[in-house]
PDB file of C-alpha atoms in Angstrom:
ATOM      1  CA  MET A  28      92.559 139.210  57.700  1.00 47.00           C
ATOM      2  CA  ALA A  29      94.008 136.510  59.649  1.00 44.00           C
ATOM      3  CA  ASP A  30      95.375 133.577  57.656  1.00 45.00           C
ATOM      4  CA  ALA A  31      91.735 130.643  57.960  1.00 46.00           C
ATOM      5  CA  THR A  32      93.941 127.658  57.517  1.00 45.00           C
ATOM      6  CA  GLY A  33      95.417 125.283  60.469  1.00 43.00           C
ATOM      7  CA  ASN A  34      93.500 125.517  64.367  1.00 42.00           C
ATOM      8  CA  GLN A  35      93.653 129.336  65.300  1.00 44.00           C
ATOM      9  CA  THR A  36      92.477 128.049  68.512  1.00 41.00           C
ATOM     10  CA  PRO A  37      94.759 125.392  69.477  1.00 43.00           C
ATOM     11  CA  ASP A  38      94.443 125.780  73.230  1.00 43.00           C
ATOM     12  CA  THR A  39      90.803 126.543  73.869  1.00 40.00           C
ATOM     13  CA  PRO A  40      89.242 124.549  77.004  1.00 42.00           C
ATOM     14  CA  ASP A  41      85.689 125.392  74.930  1.00 45.00           C
ATOM     15  CA  SER A  42      87.559 123.521  72.056  1.00 45.00           C
ATOM     16  CA  GLY A  43      89.051 121.242  73.724  1.00 74.00           C
ATOM     17  CA  GLU A  44      85.767 120.264  75.956  1.00 80.00           C
ATOM     18  CA  ASP A  45      83.960 119.815  73.380  1.00 80.00           C
ATOM     19  CA  ASP A  46      86.433 117.382  72.054  1.00 83.00           C
ATOM     20  CA  LEU A  47      86.985 116.052  75.228  1.00 85.00           C
ATOM     21  CA  ARG A  48      83.048 115.427  75.505  1.00 84.00           C
ATOM     22  CA  GLY A  49      82.700 113.219  71.740  1.00 87.00           C
ATOM     23  CA  ARG A  50      84.672 110.273  73.748  1.00 86.00           C
ATOM     24  CA  LYS A  51      83.739 107.565  75.136  1.00 87.00           C
ATOM     25  CA  VAL A  52      84.876 107.270  78.772  1.00 82.00           C
ATOM     26  CA  PRO A  53      87.491 104.352  78.372  1.00 83.00           C
ATOM     27  CA  GLU A  54      89.613 106.883  75.964  1.00 85.00           C
ATOM     28  CA  LEU A  55      88.884 109.468  78.524  1.00 81.00           C
ATOM     29  CA  ARG A  56      90.664 107.362  81.751  1.00 79.00           C
ATOM     30  CA  ASP A  57      93.333 107.210  78.886  1.00 80.00           C
ATOM     31  CA  GLN A  58      93.600 110.486  78.396  1.00 80.00           C
ATOM     32  CA  ALA A  59      93.231 111.266  81.810  1.00 76.00           C
ATOM     33  CA  LYS A  60      96.111 109.038  83.113  1.00 73.00           C
ATOM     34  CA  GLU A  61      98.314 110.273  80.325  1.00 75.00           C
ATOM     35  CA  ASP A  62      98.056 113.365  81.727  1.00 72.00           C
ATOM     36  CA  GLY A  63      99.051 112.513  85.003  1.00 69.00           C
ATOM     37  CA  VAL A  64      95.096 112.154  87.012  1.00 68.00           C
ATOM     38  CA  SER A  65      95.012 109.616  89.535  1.00 63.00           C
ATOM     39  CA  GLY A  66      91.948 108.101  91.155  1.00 64.00           C
ATOM     40  CA  THR A  67      89.558 108.115  87.314  1.00 69.00           C
ATOM     41  CA  SER A  68      88.427 104.579  87.589  1.00 66.00           C
ATOM     42  CA  GLY A  69      85.772 105.815  90.366  1.00 67.00           C
ATOM     43  CA  MET A  70      85.052 108.996  87.677  1.00 72.00           C
ATOM     44  CA  ARG A  71      81.580 109.870  86.030  1.00 78.00           C
ATOM     45  CA  LYS A  72      82.311 111.291  82.482  1.00 81.00           C
ATOM     46  CA  ASP A  73      82.219 114.878  83.146  1.00 81.00           C
ATOM     47  CA  GLU A  74      84.006 114.508  85.976  1.00 78.00           C
ATOM     48  CA  LEU A  75      86.792 112.877  83.775  1.00 79.00           C
ATOM     49  CA  VAL A  76      86.450 115.986  80.963  1.00 82.00           C
ATOM     50  CA  GLU A  77      86.483 118.347  83.844  1.00 80.00           C
ATOM     51  CA  ALA A  78      90.210 116.882  85.716  1.00 78.00           C
ATOM     52  CA  ILE A  79      91.578 116.315  81.651  1.00 80.00           C
ATOM     53  CA  VAL A  80      90.738 120.146  81.208  1.00 81.00           C
ATOM     54  CA  GLU A  81      92.426 121.367  84.211  1.00 76.00           C
ATOM     55  CA  ALA A  82      95.596 119.099  84.374  1.00 73.00           C
ATOM     56  CA  GLU A  83      96.222 120.073  80.629  1.00 73.00           C
ATOM     57  CA  GLU A  84      95.996 124.141  81.793  1.00 70.00           C
ATOM     58  CA  GLY A  85      98.226 123.560  84.165  1.00 57.00           C
ATOM     59  CA  SER A  86      96.459 123.417  87.219  1.00 40.00           C
ATOM     60  CA  GLY A  87      96.050 119.990  88.212  1.00 37.00           C
ATOM     61  CA  ASP A  88      98.983 118.985  90.142  1.00 39.00           C
ATOM     62  CA  GLU A  89      96.144 118.750  93.149  1.00 38.00           C
ATOM     63  CA  LEU A  90      94.540 116.321  91.101  1.00 36.00           C
ATOM     64  CA  ASP A  91      98.004 114.020  91.374  1.00 38.00           C
ATOM     65  CA  GLY A  92      97.751 113.915  95.076  1.00 40.00           C
ATOM     66  CA  SER A  93     101.788 113.182  95.817  1.00 42.00           C
ATOM     67  CA  SER A  94     102.058 112.870  92.032  1.00 47.00           C
ATOM     68  CA  ASP A  95     104.651 109.693  92.409  1.00 63.00           C
ATOM     69  CA  ASP A  96     102.885 106.230  91.319  1.00 69.00           C
ATOM     70  CA  VAL A  97     104.109 104.137  94.314  1.00 74.00           C
ATOM     71  CA  GLY A  98     103.508 100.885  91.903  1.00 76.00           C
ATOM     72  CA  ALA A  99     101.874  97.436  91.760  1.00 78.00           C
ATOM     73  CA  GLY A 100     103.642  96.194  94.952  1.00 80.00           C
ATOM     74  CA  PRO A 101     105.360  92.555  95.209  1.00 81.00           C
ATOM     75  CA  ASP A 102     102.546  90.879  93.739  1.00 78.00           C
ATOM     76  CA  ASP A 103     101.350  93.379  90.317  1.00 80.00           C
ATOM     77  CA  GLY A 104      98.324  93.386  92.726  1.00 81.00           C
ATOM     78  CA  LYS A 105      96.963  89.963  92.047  1.00 88.00           C
ATOM     79  CA  ILE A 106      94.632  88.958  95.390  1.00 86.00           C
ATOM     80  CA  ARG A 107      96.589  86.523  97.840  1.00 87.00           C
ATOM     81  CA  THR A 108      95.325  83.627  98.550  1.00 84.00           C
ATOM     82  CA  GLY A 109      95.541  81.122 101.907  1.00 81.00           C
ATOM     83  CA  PRO A 110      94.371  78.258 104.005  1.00 81.00           C
ATOM     84  CA  ASP A 111      92.050  81.284 105.938  1.00 77.00           C
ATOM     85  CA  THR A 112      90.817  83.124 102.621  1.00 77.00           C
ATOM     86  CA  SER A 113      87.467  84.544 103.084  1.00 79.00           C
ATOM     87  CA  LYS A 114      84.419  84.392 101.321  1.00 79.00           C
ATOM     88  CA  SER A 115      84.182  87.883 100.465  1.00 80.00           C
ATOM     89  CA  LEU A 116      87.337  87.831  99.123  1.00 81.00           C
ATOM     90  CA  LYS A 117      86.118  84.391  97.279  1.00 81.00           C
ATOM     91  CA  TYR A 118      83.307  86.327  96.003  1.00 86.00           C
ATOM     92  CA  SER A 119      84.468  89.800  94.961  1.00 90.00           C
ATOM     93  CA  GLN A 120      86.270  90.888  90.975  1.00 91.00           C
ATOM     94  CA  GLU A 121      90.345  90.884  91.388  1.00 92.00           C
ATOM     95  CA  ILE A 122      91.748  94.908  90.156  1.00 91.00           C
ATOM     96  CA  THR A 123      94.992  94.372  89.442  1.00 90.00           C
ATOM     97  CA  SER A 124      95.654  97.887  87.968  1.00 90.00           C
ATOM     98  CA  PRO A 125      94.572 101.343  87.873  1.00 89.00           C
ATOM     99  CA  ASP A 126      92.955 101.182  84.104  1.00 88.00           C
ATOM    100  CA  GLU A 127      90.514  98.173  85.558  1.00 88.00           C
ATOM    101  CA  ASP A 128      86.603  99.244  86.501  1.00 86.00           C
ATOM    102  CA  PRO A 129      83.998  97.353  88.411  1.00 86.00           C
ATOM    103  CA  GLU A 130      81.521  95.159  86.266  1.00 86.00           C
ATOM    104  CA  ARG A 131      78.838  96.813  88.339  1.00 83.00           C
ATOM    105  CA  GLU A 132      78.205  99.231  91.044  1.00 80.00           C
ATOM    106  CA  GLY A 133      77.677  98.163  94.681  1.00 81.00           C
ATOM    107  CA  ARG A 134      80.459  94.739  93.342  1.00 86.00           C
ATOM    108  CA  SER A 135      83.268  94.412  95.452  1.00 91.00           C
ATOM    109  CA  LEU A 136      86.584  94.540  95.270  1.00 93.00           C
ATOM    110  CA  ALA A 137      89.742  93.396  95.707  1.00 93.00           C
ATOM    111  CA  THR A 138      93.472  93.893  95.243  1.00 94.00           C
ATOM    112  CA  THR A 139      97.462  94.136  96.406  1.00 94.00           C
ATOM    113  CA  HIS A 140      98.094  96.728  94.124  1.00 94.00           C
ATOM    114  CA  HIS A 141      99.524  99.246  95.707  1.00 94.00           C
ATOM    115  CA  GLU A 142      98.286 102.757  93.416  1.00 94.00           C
ATOM    116  CA  VAL A 143      95.291 101.427  92.922  1.00 94.00           C
ATOM    117  CA  ILE A 144      95.126 101.328  96.617  1.00 95.00           C
ATOM    118  CA  LYS A 145      96.567 104.644  97.317  1.00 94.00           C
ATOM    119  CA  GLN A 146      94.443 106.331  94.407  1.00 93.00           C
ATOM    120  CA  TRP A 147      90.772 105.184  96.197  1.00 93.00           C
ATOM    121  CA  ALA A 148      91.591 106.906  99.532  1.00 93.00           C
ATOM    122  CA  GLU A 149      92.806 109.809  98.242  1.00 92.00           C
ATOM    123  CA  THR A 150      90.054 110.597  95.383  1.00 91.00           C
ATOM    124  CA  ARG A 151      88.142 110.052  99.070  1.00 91.00           C
ATOM    125  CA  GLY A 152      90.299 112.340 101.179  1.00 91.00           C
ATOM    126  CA  GLY A 153      91.474 108.887 102.992  1.00 91.00           C
ATOM    127  CA  ARG A 154      94.760 109.523 104.543  1.00 92.00           C
ATOM    128  CA  PRO A 155      97.139 105.882 105.500  1.00 93.00           C
ATOM    129  CA  ALA A 156      97.320 105.617 109.166  1.00 91.00           C
ATOM    130  CA  THR A 157      97.901 103.382 112.337  1.00 90.00           C
ATOM    131  CA  VAL A 158      95.735 102.807 115.370  1.00 89.00           C
ATOM    132  CA  ASP A 159      97.811 104.318 118.279  1.00 84.00           C
ATOM    133  CA  GLY A 160      99.214 102.254 120.823  1.00 83.00           C
ATOM    134  CA  THR A 161      98.691  98.688 118.484  1.00 85.00           C
ATOM    135  CA  GLU A 162     102.178  99.134 116.920  1.00 83.00           C
ATOM    136  CA  HIS A 163     104.994  95.786 118.167  1.00 79.00           C
ATOM    137  CA  GLY A 164     108.230  97.743 118.373  1.00 77.00           C
ATOM    138  CA  ASP A 165     109.412  99.440 115.730  1.00 76.00           C
ATOM    139  CA  HIS A 166     107.230  98.048 113.566  1.00 81.00           C
ATOM    140  CA  LEU A 167     103.354  99.301 112.567  1.00 88.00           C
ATOM    141  CA  GLY A 168     100.290  98.273 114.148  1.00 87.00           C
ATOM    142  CA  VAL A 169      96.304  98.076 113.007  1.00 90.00           C
ATOM    143  CA  LEU A 170      96.771  99.761 109.759  1.00 93.00           C
ATOM    144  CA  ARG A 171      93.510 102.171 109.158  1.00 92.00           C
ATOM    145  CA  LEU A 172      92.862 104.276 106.315  1.00 93.00           C
ATOM    146  CA  ASP A 173      91.679 107.718 108.098  1.00 91.00           C
ATOM    147  CA  PHE A 174      88.996 109.664 106.103  1.00 88.00           C
ATOM    148  CA  THR A 175      87.902 112.251 108.612  1.00 82.00           C
ATOM    149  CA  GLY A 176      91.093 114.010 110.338  1.00 74.00           C
ATOM    150  CA  GLU A 177      89.036 113.670 113.851  1.00 68.00           C
ATOM    151  CA  THR A 178      90.080 110.856 115.913  1.00 68.00           C
ATOM    152  CA  ASP A 179      93.049 111.360 118.316  1.00 73.00           C
ATOM    153  CA  LYS A 180      93.297 107.492 118.108  1.00 86.00           C
ATOM    154  CA  LEU A 181      95.101 107.493 114.617  1.00 88.00           C
ATOM    155  CA  ARG A 182      98.345 108.291 113.715  1.00 88.00           C
ATOM    156  CA  HIS A 183      99.300 108.991 110.401  1.00 89.00           C
ATOM    157  CA  VAL A 184     102.015 107.859 108.439  1.00 90.00           C
ATOM    158  CA  SER A 185     103.640 107.523 104.758  1.00 91.00           C
ATOM    159  CA  TRP A 186     102.483 105.678 101.949  1.00 93.00           C
ATOM    160  CA  ASP A 187     105.924 103.426 102.231  1.00 92.00           C
ATOM    161  CA  GLU A 188     105.202 102.578 105.985  1.00 92.00           C
ATOM    162  CA  TRP A 189     102.005 101.784 105.320  1.00 94.00           C
ATOM    163  CA  PHE A 190     102.481  99.558 101.886  1.00 94.00           C
ATOM    164  CA  ARG A 191     105.614  97.668 103.577  1.00 93.00           C
ATOM    165  CA  THR A 192     103.752  96.820 106.360  1.00 93.00           C
ATOM    166  CA  PHE A 193     100.792  95.750 104.281  1.00 94.00           C
ATOM    167  CA  ASP A 194     102.930  93.651 102.295  1.00 93.00           C
ATOM    168  CA  GLU A 195     104.734  91.747 105.432  1.00 91.00           C
ATOM    169  CA  ARG A 196     101.378  91.337 106.701  1.00 91.00           C
ATOM    170  CA  GLN A 197      99.921  89.366 103.087  1.00 92.00           C
ATOM    171  CA  LEU A 198      96.792  91.539 103.301  1.00 94.00           C
ATOM    172  CA  ASN A 199      94.475  92.090 100.505  1.00 94.00           C
ATOM    173  CA  PHE A 200      92.219  95.119 100.102  1.00 95.00           C
ATOM    174  CA  ILE A 201      88.792  94.085  99.579  1.00 93.00           C
ATOM    175  CA  TYR A 202      86.659  97.211  98.753  1.00 94.00           C
ATOM    176  CA  GLN A 203      84.111  99.171  97.420  1.00 92.00           C
ATOM    177  CA  GLU A 204      84.570 102.084  94.507  1.00 90.00           C
ATOM    178  CA  GLN A 205      80.464 102.971  94.528  1.00 85.00           C
ATOM    179  CA  ARG A 206      77.481 101.433  96.541  1.00 83.00           C
ATOM    180  CA  LYS A 207      74.416  99.984  95.251  1.00 79.00           C
ATOM    181  CA  ASP A 208      72.778 103.525  94.811  1.00 82.00           C
ATOM    182  CA  GLY A 209      75.748 104.799  92.733  1.00 79.00           C
ATOM    183  CA  ASN A 210      77.147 107.222  95.621  1.00 86.00           C
ATOM    184  CA  GLN A 211      81.009 106.548  96.458  1.00 88.00           C
ATOM    185  CA  SER A 212      81.684 104.127  98.798  1.00 89.00           C
ATOM    186  CA  THR A 213      84.692 104.391 101.816  1.00 89.00           C
ATOM    187  CA  PHE A 214      83.687 100.561 102.997  1.00 90.00           C
ATOM    188  CA  PHE A 215      87.284  98.811 102.911  1.00 93.00           C
ATOM    189  CA  ILE A 216      88.647  95.915 104.741  1.00 93.00           C
ATOM    190  CA  LEU A 217      91.744  94.463 105.028  1.00 93.00           C
ATOM    191  CA  GLU A 218      91.853  89.922 105.032  1.00 91.00           C
ATOM    192  CA  SER A 219      95.043  87.774 105.654  1.00 88.00           C
ATOM    193  CA  PRO A 220      94.731  84.634 103.604  1.00 83.00           C
ATOM    194  CA  ASN A 221      97.022  83.365 106.077  1.00 78.00           C
ATOM    195  CA  ARG A 222      95.469  84.136 110.019  1.00 67.00           C
ATOM    196  CA  GLU A 223      91.687  84.317 110.922  1.00 50.00           C
ATOM    197  CA  ASP A 224      92.692  87.366 113.004  1.00 46.00           C
ATOM    198  CA  ALA A 225      93.294  89.977 110.220  1.00 46.00           C
TER     199      ALA A 225
END
């Protein structure tokens, strides 16, 4: 009885999922970004498909974190160099966009791109923080990312405060997406190319 012309089930998740599984990872990342999914650079194909399906079904709000894109920052994600630039920075792959991927697993990466840093941290459950007691007047002290939530030495701050301090101190963010064994990494360091005691 039903008219068989056209797509009879345009919003059927299974049909959409089959279509997504037939796509390549870069296409899936583009689709995920379009759907407002953050933290896609470390996701594998199955994770990307699942995130896109959830976002398109309207249940993907939690994937956005705060859903506020904090942008690239004043240096458009480009690394900062100076007289005390570390060897770690010199041998790291520069990342200037959330769409860029590591050349290989375990690769050391470097960026100043605010959204890249925020997505990387939030994908791992990290929150912006400062080490309590290291403040200088009304300026934040030592910057950290808190992945455990259990330490009493850290004080959580807003991303705005964290990035303002990060940029004032001209820091670089050196990190890994995955360890050499392919598992997700939470390794990062903050490096100042202008002084030895970043």
